[in-house]
Amino acid sequence: EVQLVESGGTVVQPGGSLRLSCAASGLTYSVYWMSWVRQAPGKGLEWVASIKPDGTKTNHVDSVEGRFTISRDNGMNSVFLQMNSLRAEDTAVYYCATSNFFFRYWGQGTLVTVSS
Amino acid sequence: SSVLTQTPSVSVAPGQTATISCGGDHIGSTSVHWYQQKPGQAPVLVVYDDSDRPSGIPERFSGSNSGNTATLTISRVEDGDEADYYCQVWDSSTDHWVFGGGTKLTVL
């Protein structure tokens, strides 16, 4: 059974930093693009960032470019999202997902709240 | 970059057919994927590559894609199908993944 388990979500002040983690099991992790997708309260899904299987290429949505960085550790079957200069509008549930063109497997999400 | 437009809400009686559309310029020239999300849960892939179903997804869920509109069709709708549905494409011009705004399906 494929499992993706996110961690690291919490309450953080505007301007602060946070690192999210996602641990994968039950799949051949090293062949998958991995992504972070977020959902603000009461809103729709928004793709945030993706990373190639070997980690040599990343993509980020324009609204987080320069503030968020996706990375991965294939030895640990894990993907990370380093979030800096956080803003109120970054408040959301953050999901990690496999993303070879579409998002087949999803985690249950971790809540990030940016508030003073 | 791609912009995907979905009708905010669709209502259908049990046993009837629900049609959920996703509009975009020349969307028919790319692959479209669909997700179901129930309250408090993670999204679930229900259709990929326009019309393929992952294992475990009922045959009642089907998809099509042509011209400027992709469509998710749910036949013989059940109460358990009530959820938000999102379409998604991969934009090869920007290497970005794009979601539609979502459609809330209400079963009357």
mmCIF file of C-alpha atoms in Angstrom:
data_model
loop_
_atom_site.group_PDB
_atom_site.id
_atom_site.type_symbol
_atom_site.label_atom_id
_atom_site.label_comp_id
_atom_site.label_asym_id
_atom_site.label_seq_id
_atom_site.Cartn_x
_atom_site.Cartn_y
_atom_site.Cartn_z
ATOM 1 C CA GLU A 1 0.000 0.000 0.000
ATOM 2 C CA VAL A 2 1.309 3.407 -0.986
ATOM 3 C CA GLN A 3 1.590 5.870 1.877
ATOM 4 C CA LEU A 4 2.636 9.511 1.849
ATOM 5 C CA VAL A 5 2.870 11.105 5.287
ATOM 6 C CA GLU A 6 3.398 14.836 5.670
ATOM 7 C CA SER A 7 4.705 16.546 8.772
ATOM 8 C CA GLY A 8 5.925 19.932 9.924
ATOM 9 C CA GLY A 9 2.782 22.040 9.704
ATOM 10 C CA THR A 10 2.203 24.500 12.543
ATOM 11 C CA VAL A 11 1.391 28.103 13.355
ATOM 12 C CA VAL A 12 4.096 30.551 12.273
ATOM 13 C CA GLN A 13 4.334 34.327 12.302
ATOM 14 C CA PRO A 14 4.379 36.381 9.092
ATOM 15 C CA GLY A 15 7.910 36.586 7.776
ATOM 16 C CA GLY A 16 8.845 33.337 9.449
ATOM 17 C CA SER A 17 10.160 30.073 8.033
ATOM 18 C CA LEU A 18 9.018 26.471 8.102
ATOM 19 C CA ARG A 19 10.150 23.171 6.621
ATOM 20 C CA LEU A 20 7.613 20.559 5.614
ATOM 21 C CA SER A 21 8.532 16.903 5.146
ATOM 22 C CA CYS A 22 6.815 14.046 3.366
ATOM 23 C CA ALA A 23 7.842 10.404 3.797
ATOM 24 C CA ALA A 24 6.844 7.893 1.138
ATOM 25 C CA SER A 25 6.499 4.122 1.344
ATOM 26 C CA GLY A 26 5.033 1.297 -0.716
ATOM 27 C CA LEU A 27 6.217 2.627 -4.083
ATOM 28 C CA THR A 28 9.347 2.871 -6.199
ATOM 29 C CA TYR A 29 9.975 6.396 -4.998
ATOM 30 C CA SER A 30 12.939 7.175 -7.242
ATOM 31 C CA VAL A 31 10.896 7.040 -10.459
ATOM 32 C CA TYR A 32 8.341 9.632 -9.440
ATOM 33 C CA TRP A 33 8.250 13.373 -9.754
ATOM 34 C CA MET A 34 7.110 14.664 -6.383
ATOM 35 C CA SER A 35 5.018 17.737 -5.735
ATOM 36 C CA TRP A 36 3.459 19.917 -3.096
ATOM 37 C CA VAL A 37 -0.137 21.056 -3.614
ATOM 38 C CA ARG A 38 -1.908 23.402 -1.213
ATOM 39 C CA GLN A 39 -5.474 24.304 -0.398
ATOM 40 C CA ALA A 40 -6.349 27.499 1.444
ATOM 41 C CA PRO A 41 -9.383 27.325 3.752
ATOM 42 C CA GLY A 42 -12.549 27.057 1.671
ATOM 43 C CA LYS A 43 -10.613 27.378 -1.591
ATOM 44 C CA GLY A 44 -9.516 25.137 -4.433
ATOM 45 C CA LEU A 45 -6.359 23.187 -5.100
ATOM 46 C CA GLU A 46 -3.178 25.035 -6.060
ATOM 47 C CA TRP A 47 -0.002 23.386 -7.309
ATOM 48 C CA VAL A 48 3.007 24.797 -5.445
ATOM 49 C CA ALA A 49 6.193 23.029 -6.519
ATOM 50 C CA SER A 50 7.561 19.873 -8.154
ATOM 51 C CA ILE A 51 10.896 18.069 -8.339
ATOM 52 C CA LYS A 52 12.247 15.614 -10.886
ATOM 53 C CA PRO A 53 12.979 12.016 -9.786
ATOM 54 C CA ASP A 54 16.749 12.587 -9.667
ATOM 55 C CA GLY A 55 16.366 16.018 -8.055
ATOM 56 C CA THR A 56 18.065 17.886 -10.905
ATOM 57 C CA LYS A 57 15.067 19.994 -11.906
ATOM 58 C CA THR A 58 12.493 21.895 -9.887
ATOM 59 C CA ASN A 59 9.504 24.073 -10.700
ATOM 60 C CA HIS A 60 7.626 26.493 -8.463
ATOM 61 C CA VAL A 61 4.417 28.465 -8.916
ATOM 62 C CA ASP A 62 5.124 32.155 -9.456
ATOM 63 C CA SER A 63 3.601 33.228 -6.122
ATOM 64 C CA VAL A 64 6.204 31.274 -4.136
ATOM 65 C CA GLU A 65 9.217 31.635 -6.446
ATOM 66 C CA GLY A 66 12.208 32.841 -4.433
ATOM 67 C CA ARG A 67 10.515 32.084 -1.096
ATOM 68 C CA PHE A 68 9.834 28.330 -1.220
ATOM 69 C CA THR A 69 12.254 25.567 -2.247
ATOM 70 C CA ILE A 70 11.402 21.944 -2.929
ATOM 71 C CA SER A 71 14.038 19.252 -2.406
ATOM 72 C CA ARG A 72 14.190 15.489 -1.989
ATOM 73 C CA ASP A 73 16.283 12.706 -0.475
ATOM 74 C CA ASN A 74 15.841 9.491 -2.434
ATOM 75 C CA GLY A 75 17.776 7.527 0.176
ATOM 76 C CA MET A 76 15.123 8.459 2.712
ATOM 77 C CA ASN A 77 12.189 8.348 0.271
ATOM 78 C CA SER A 78 11.356 11.883 1.348
ATOM 79 C CA VAL A 79 10.492 15.238 -0.159
ATOM 80 C CA PHE A 80 10.729 18.587 1.584
ATOM 81 C CA LEU A 81 9.386 22.106 1.195
ATOM 82 C CA GLN A 82 11.422 24.902 2.729
ATOM 83 C CA MET A 83 9.160 27.916 3.143
ATOM 84 C CA ASN A 84 10.667 31.324 3.919
ATOM 85 C CA SER A 85 9.192 34.815 4.189
ATOM 86 C CA LEU A 86 5.787 33.340 4.925
ATOM 87 C CA ARG A 87 2.683 35.452 4.349
ATOM 88 C CA ALA A 88 -0.886 35.208 5.578
ATOM 89 C CA GLU A 89 -1.955 34.056 2.122
ATOM 90 C CA ASP A 90 0.285 30.972 2.456
ATOM 91 C CA THR A 91 -2.102 29.632 5.101
ATOM 92 C CA ALA A 92 -3.324 26.299 3.757
ATOM 93 C CA VAL A 93 -3.299 22.555 4.019
ATOM 94 C CA TYR A 94 -0.198 21.357 2.183
ATOM 95 C CA TYR A 95 -0.362 17.977 0.461
ATOM 96 C CA CYS A 96 2.520 16.054 -1.012
ATOM 97 C CA ALA A 97 1.751 13.941 -4.058
ATOM 98 C CA THR A 98 3.418 11.924 -6.794
ATOM 99 C CA SER A 99 3.238 13.923 -10.005
ATOM 100 C CA ASN A 100 4.275 12.239 -13.260
ATOM 101 C CA PHE A 101 1.953 14.586 -15.268
ATOM 102 C CA PHE A 102 -0.889 13.888 -12.840
ATOM 103 C CA PHE A 103 -1.183 13.340 -9.101
ATOM 104 C CA ARG A 104 -1.813 9.649 -8.535
ATOM 105 C CA TYR A 105 -0.939 9.296 -4.852
ATOM 106 C CA TRP A 106 -1.601 11.882 -2.140
ATOM 107 C CA GLY A 107 -0.808 12.314 1.504
ATOM 108 C CA GLN A 108 -3.399 13.433 4.050
ATOM 109 C CA GLY A 109 -1.966 16.932 4.310
ATOM 110 C CA THR A 110 -0.429 19.131 6.975
ATOM 111 C CA LEU A 111 -1.862 22.499 8.047
ATOM 112 C CA VAL A 112 0.267 25.627 7.908
ATOM 113 C CA THR A 113 -1.184 28.720 9.551
ATOM 114 C CA VAL A 114 0.575 32.041 9.113
ATOM 115 C CA SER A 115 -0.654 34.417 11.767
ATOM 116 C CA SER A 116 0.632 36.782 14.417
ATOM 117 C CA SER B 1 0.005 29.630 -19.407
ATOM 118 C CA SER B 2 -3.095 27.434 -19.099
ATOM 119 C CA VAL B 3 -6.275 28.691 -17.439
ATOM 120 C CA LEU B 4 -8.944 26.090 -16.700
ATOM 121 C CA THR B 5 -12.543 27.169 -16.125
ATOM 122 C CA GLN B 6 -15.074 25.067 -14.248
ATOM 123 C CA THR B 7 -18.719 25.729 -13.415
ATOM 124 C CA PRO B 8 -18.803 26.328 -9.635
ATOM 125 C CA SER B 9 -21.701 23.991 -8.908
ATOM 126 C CA VAL B 10 -23.743 21.178 -10.419
ATOM 127 C CA SER B 11 -26.809 19.500 -8.904
ATOM 128 C CA VAL B 12 -28.261 16.145 -9.881
ATOM 129 C CA ALA B 13 -30.793 13.675 -8.512
ATOM 130 C CA PRO B 14 -29.687 10.187 -7.475
ATOM 131 C CA GLY B 15 -29.627 7.777 -10.382
ATOM 132 C CA GLN B 16 -29.229 10.535 -12.941
ATOM 133 C CA THR B 17 -26.124 11.542 -14.887
ATOM 134 C CA ALA B 18 -23.841 14.384 -13.784
ATOM 135 C CA THR B 19 -21.760 16.260 -16.337
ATOM 136 C CA ILE B 20 -18.868 18.401 -15.112
ATOM 137 C CA SER B 21 -17.007 20.517 -17.634
ATOM 138 C CA CYS B 22 -13.541 22.027 -17.763
ATOM 139 C CA GLY B 23 -12.862 24.729 -20.329
ATOM 140 C CA GLY B 24 -9.533 25.908 -21.697
ATOM 141 C CA ASP B 25 -7.979 27.096 -24.945
ATOM 142 C CA HIS B 26 -7.273 24.033 -27.078
ATOM 143 C CA ILE B 27 -7.567 21.803 -24.028
ATOM 144 C CA GLY B 28 -8.315 18.950 -26.415
ATOM 145 C CA SER B 29 -4.666 18.955 -27.464
ATOM 146 C CA THR B 30 -3.443 17.976 -23.994
ATOM 147 C CA SER B 31 -4.263 15.325 -21.430
ATOM 148 C CA VAL B 32 -6.770 16.179 -18.708
ATOM 149 C CA HIS B 33 -7.005 14.564 -15.295
ATOM 150 C CA TRP B 34 -9.833 14.659 -12.736
ATOM 151 C CA TYR B 35 -9.913 14.499 -8.941
ATOM 152 C CA GLN B 36 -12.672 13.981 -6.407
ATOM 153 C CA GLN B 37 -12.358 15.603 -2.995
ATOM 154 C CA LYS B 38 -14.758 15.031 -0.132
ATOM 155 C CA PRO B 39 -14.840 17.384 2.888
ATOM 156 C CA GLY B 40 -11.857 16.971 5.167
ATOM 157 C CA GLN B 41 -10.179 14.440 2.885
ATOM 158 C CA ALA B 42 -7.306 14.461 0.421
ATOM 159 C CA PRO B 43 -8.156 14.506 -3.291
ATOM 160 C CA VAL B 44 -8.521 11.203 -5.123
ATOM 161 C CA LEU B 45 -7.641 10.679 -8.778
ATOM 162 C CA VAL B 46 -10.748 9.419 -10.618
ATOM 163 C CA VAL B 47 -9.799 9.870 -14.288
ATOM 164 C CA TYR B 48 -6.407 10.368 -15.922
ATOM 165 C CA ASP B 49 -5.275 10.929 -19.501
ATOM 166 C CA ASP B 50 -8.741 12.176 -20.489
ATOM 167 C CA SER B 51 -10.611 8.905 -20.040
ATOM 168 C CA ASP B 52 -8.615 6.259 -18.122
ATOM 169 C CA ARG B 53 -9.649 5.141 -14.665
ATOM 170 C CA PRO B 54 -7.296 4.116 -11.861
ATOM 171 C CA SER B 55 -7.955 0.739 -10.315
ATOM 172 C CA GLY B 56 -10.795 0.879 -7.815
ATOM 173 C CA ILE B 57 -12.669 3.713 -9.510
ATOM 174 C CA PRO B 58 -16.159 2.626 -10.650
ATOM 175 C CA GLU B 59 -16.972 2.460 -14.353
ATOM 176 C CA ARG B 60 -19.664 5.059 -13.658
ATOM 177 C CA PHE B 61 -16.878 7.650 -13.877
ATOM 178 C CA SER B 62 -15.844 8.486 -17.434
ATOM 179 C CA GLY B 63 -14.098 11.318 -19.211
ATOM 180 C CA SER B 64 -13.775 12.899 -22.615
ATOM 181 C CA ASN B 65 -11.793 15.759 -24.093
ATOM 182 C CA SER B 66 -12.132 17.641 -27.367
ATOM 183 C CA GLY B 67 -11.748 21.153 -28.675
ATOM 184 C CA ASN B 68 -11.919 23.632 -25.811
ATOM 185 C CA THR B 69 -13.790 21.453 -23.301
ATOM 186 C CA ALA B 70 -13.019 18.391 -21.237
ATOM 187 C CA THR B 71 -15.859 16.576 -19.503
ATOM 188 C CA LEU B 72 -16.194 14.291 -16.505
ATOM 189 C CA THR B 73 -19.384 12.233 -16.605
ATOM 190 C CA ILE B 74 -20.744 10.391 -13.604
ATOM 191 C CA SER B 75 -23.511 7.939 -14.479
ATOM 192 C CA ARG B 76 -26.111 6.619 -12.046
ATOM 193 C CA VAL B 77 -25.085 9.192 -9.445
ATOM 194 C CA GLU B 78 -25.064 8.052 -5.811
ATOM 195 C CA ASP B 79 -25.178 10.034 -2.579
ATOM 196 C CA GLY B 80 -21.510 9.148 -2.028
ATOM 197 C CA ASP B 81 -20.515 11.003 -5.193
ATOM 198 C CA GLU B 82 -21.274 14.334 -3.560
ATOM 199 C CA ALA B 83 -17.909 16.116 -3.529
ATOM 200 C CA ASP B 84 -15.769 18.767 -5.173
ATOM 201 C CA TYR B 85 -14.287 17.812 -8.525
ATOM 202 C CA TYR B 86 -11.171 19.376 -10.044
ATOM 203 C CA CYS B 87 -9.699 19.113 -13.510
ATOM 204 C CA GLN B 88 -5.945 19.409 -14.035
ATOM 205 C CA VAL B 89 -3.430 19.605 -16.874
ATOM 206 C CA TRP B 90 0.331 19.821 -17.172
ATOM 207 C CA ASP B 91 1.312 22.957 -19.085
ATOM 208 C CA SER B 92 4.310 21.990 -21.195
ATOM 209 C CA SER B 93 5.072 25.610 -22.092
ATOM 210 C CA THR B 94 5.803 26.497 -18.460
ATOM 211 C CA ASP B 95 6.424 23.070 -16.849
ATOM 212 C CA HIS B 96 3.661 23.965 -14.421
ATOM 213 C CA TRP B 97 0.782 21.856 -13.183
ATOM 214 C CA VAL B 98 -2.580 23.679 -13.366
ATOM 215 C CA PHE B 99 -5.903 23.014 -11.631
ATOM 216 C CA GLY B 100 -9.343 24.246 -12.511
ATOM 217 C CA GLY B 101 -11.259 26.155 -9.859
ATOM 218 C CA GLY B 102 -13.368 23.145 -8.915
ATOM 219 C CA THR B 103 -17.016 22.124 -9.229
ATOM 220 C CA LYS B 104 -19.160 21.253 -6.239
ATOM 221 C CA LEU B 105 -21.451 18.339 -7.072
ATOM 222 C CA THR B 106 -24.614 18.239 -4.985
ATOM 223 C CA VAL B 107 -26.793 15.139 -4.994
ATOM 224 C CA LEU B 108 -30.362 16.251 -4.449
#
